[in-house]
Amino acid sequence: MVAFLGGNRMSGAAHDQLRHRRAAESRPFATRITAAVTHAALCLAALPAVSFTLSGNAAAQSDSAAKKTVPNDAVALDPSTLRVERHVLPNGLTVLLHEDRSIPAVTLWQWYKVGSRNEHPGITGVSHYFEHMMFNGSAKVPPKEYDRILESNGGYSNAFTDRDMTAYYEDISSDRLDVLLELDSDRMAALSLLPEQLKSEIGVVKEERRLSVDNSIPGLLDEQLYSVAFDASPYQWPVIGWMGDLERMQRQDLVDYFRTYYAPNNCILVLTGDFDSRQALEKIQAHFGPIPAQAPPAPPVNSEAEQRGERRAEVHYPAQNVSFVIGYKAPSASSPDAPVLDVLASILSDGESSRLHRSLVYEQQIALSVSASFSERIDPGLFEFYIELKPGQASQAGEKSLDDVLEKMRREGPSDRELQKAKNQLAAGFIRGLKTNNGVGQQLGYHEHVFGDYREIFHKLDKYRSVTSADCQRAAKQYFDNAKRTVVTLVPEETAR
Amino acid sequence: MSLGLLNRLSGRVCGAGVLLIVMGLVSVSPAAGPLRLPPVERVQLKNGLVVLIQASHRLPLVDFRLVVRAGSVDDPQGKEGLANLTADLLTQGAGTRDAQQFAEAVAFLGGELSASASREQVVVSCEVLRKDFVAGLELFRDCVVKPTFAPEEFRRKQGETLGAIESQKDDPSAVADLELPPLLMGSHPLAHPVIGLTKSVSGLTCDDVVSFYRAHVTPDQAILAVVGDVDRDAVIPALEAAFSDWKPAKQAAAATYAALEDSSRKVLVVNRPDLTQSQIRFAGPGVSRNHPDYYAITVANTILGAGFTSRLMNEIRVVRGLTYGISSRFSMYRNAGTFTVNTFTRNESLRECIDAVTAVIRQLVDEGPTDQELEKAKRYLTGQFPLRLQSPDDLAERIADIEFYGLDRDFLANYCDRIDAVTMADVRRVLRERCQVDKFRILVVSQSSQVMKSLEGLGPVESKELE
């Protein structure tokens, strides 16, 4: 419910009514990668009591062997259990390889170091629009052929755009890896950006905006939050872009964008699954190696000054219930306080025994749902709260209850047991993020991009481990400062019928 | 098509022409290594509970999944939402723990434990780290066998449910999904929302919940899947001990219900005056899950409306830019099923979108797919199949559903061969039988005043306010 991730491709067909899914995953037409999924998956931690190995072949391994090799109480997320090869090609393309032979399939991720933070007013939304165009024709692959070739080979593809990144992935059986390399190197080398496809695709993007922002309460609140909270940060505008900018976008804007940002030296390629690393690297080199590097893009400008006082905005829209979103100014992902804020978010809203759920949903029974989240971002971002109240409840009551919970955290910090619980939850959540080839690739690519080194996964574990109650209390005092927050409230309106 | 020649060419892919030819490689048996799934062991506990165990050690996780043969189809008339509220309450206090203590215990393990109802199933699922097998099993067992059903928790969850029903009205897509089944099925047991109606949920009592639980949540009407990093020899004694107090029911098994009757065209507009984008649904009767045409229908639906190259996606999104997403699906239940098409477009293009969807379906039914489309769909389905067999929770769901619907025990192993065996004649036949677009009901959630006129000529049109 936090940051809007403009996903290119939706997954209506994947919504299976015979299946039971948790709420965050169950919305029809959610993009494959939703904000909620990403946040959960990217929260990393490990705990003394957790161990795992990503063993190569699940079926071949016997019970007793597994028990012997992995003692129950071992500490275990390190380079020996998550083996990764890292290479940088002469043209600057970073390549990460992780072999896992559990199923005969591979996942190929490509993380381009470009997102809406690289835009400027007038072309907001171009990163996301561009993501759509990456499926719409390149030198050797005419429009429509990308998906047709991929699906004809049993593959699936999707992508998402966020403020800091644009990421693409494909899942396919391992004997078809060449198909992916051919398709993706061609679009990196020479994207077509044909006028006819640009015209129909902007219609698709506008419908996506109508779906996820203009006719969506969470979307409306989120867009307002970022535009009010920031004055001069590139996080000020929405990932999907202002409708006016979408109307205005010219082909040349995209051509410039492609040359600048879709260069091999601005991309991280991650391959996970059933392959031989040496052979795979040769193939990657053969396909992507000839694409020339470009001059590195200029870093985005962030002139955001310190916030000096609470900001408030309202969104008037027909609705049954009041909801509101609050964003406190938060540090960037590289801050030493980032792991502390992850732990705080867990203590505040992870599960029904978390502080906010317990207070607002269970005891006072004024809210239907509560969430707290810290988004790791390259530039300083927000620590966000999203609260939907029950029918008949006023926003003042909800805000007061939230303030009380935060005040208690500032005053006392968490208990030892709460702290341990949060660490356990973050640790288990990390293991869950590695269930699939796709999940492993996502973790590796994300950390390589945001932290410049995938091994941050391992470092972060130590950081989580060392978070203390005093750290949490100090961070709560420092960051949950009402002079540095923005509150956006939904004011339900009756419409004339 | 000469596959042998194409095979040789594919070794060195180097240009557009060759790329297109790669498509010709579809359909022969996958050249990637075989899918090696751990075996599933099926045992029945002394109390009748069917247990399926699948050991897999890639990650140190264990998943428990209990599927009870009861759901909103078993809600008595006037008590719609009872299965859902019963499921919700299973985790709100059980054994010696009250609701908060229970949630605290699960969270401290870093575990996930949830209970929910759907139309035909009440599912309790629990995922913990391997080292927490014993603690996880105790919590899981307690909420299945020893739920407290405390009156104050009942009142709280009832209030939350009523709030959630209100909240759904703010999501246009959710409104469409709730309004569609009654439009298609009237008062059929599959029609009402699983969450219930404001009126029915308001009238439920804690005694209703206890009665529903006693009648339905019993070992002889349930399936338990245990998947992940477990020691098979230790699991069965642990389960026998954990569930020894859980007794079979004296009542008869879950009631059955009728298949759906043939539909005729009706159009319903649900008025939401604020919307600038219309939600659109088409619906008709489908088939039950164990229907012999399952594979042919799956292939046919893939060609029509699944994936990014389906007929509907191509025409409505790619060519016309009318929507961000469109899909079709067959929802299959024990004794009946539905077919639906989901999409949305700006209000101004509503009629264009409906007409275009209609034309796409009609053309596919009349002319059939191309050979290439048929092969693409098969390869897509068989290529994607292994991806959903990676996670222990996915596997638990798959093997429990095989038992639930009484499918071939080797469903997973045989799936790709069965898909590959589907013929063009099969696909054309099921399309003709199941996709009679002129009979489909159409639901629109939009500004009535803006769109009603554009719907003229589609059949009898009614409009209603959101209740």
mmCIF file of N, CA, C and O in Angstrom, chain A residues 67 249 267 324 375 487:
data_model
loop_
_atom_site.group_PDB
_atom_site.id
_atom_site.type_symbol
_atom_site.label_atom_id
_atom_site.label_comp_id
_atom_site.label_asym_id
_atom_site.label_seq_id
_atom_site.Cartn_x
_atom_site.Cartn_y
_atom_site.Cartn_z
ATOM 1 N N LYS A 67 19.622 -33.525 7.384
ATOM 2 C CA LYS A 67 19.699 -33.268 8.818
ATOM 3 C C LYS A 67 21.147 -33.168 9.289
ATOM 4 O O LYS A 67 21.485 -32.367 10.134
ATOM 5 N N MET A 249 3.781 13.491 -23.863
ATOM 6 C CA MET A 249 5.041 12.789 -24.134
ATOM 7 C C MET A 249 5.323 12.650 -25.628
ATOM 8 O O MET A 249 4.450 12.280 -26.402
ATOM 9 N N CYS A 267 23.164 -1.409 -16.315
ATOM 10 C CA CYS A 267 22.265 -2.565 -16.133
ATOM 11 C C CYS A 267 22.958 -3.675 -15.338
ATOM 12 O O CYS A 267 24.171 -3.857 -15.426
ATOM 13 N N PHE A 324 -6.417 7.277 6.071
ATOM 14 C CA PHE A 324 -5.392 8.309 5.972
ATOM 15 C C PHE A 324 -4.015 7.674 5.885
ATOM 16 O O PHE A 324 -3.805 6.529 6.289
ATOM 17 N N SER A 375 10.510 2.277 3.339
ATOM 18 C CA SER A 375 10.964 1.926 1.999
ATOM 19 C C SER A 375 12.417 2.319 1.841
ATOM 20 O O SER A 375 12.754 3.484 1.942
ATOM 21 N N VAL A 487 0.456 14.440 6.434
ATOM 22 C CA VAL A 487 -0.752 13.653 6.661
ATOM 23 C C VAL A 487 -1.718 13.905 5.512
ATOM 24 O O VAL A 487 -2.056 15.057 5.228
#
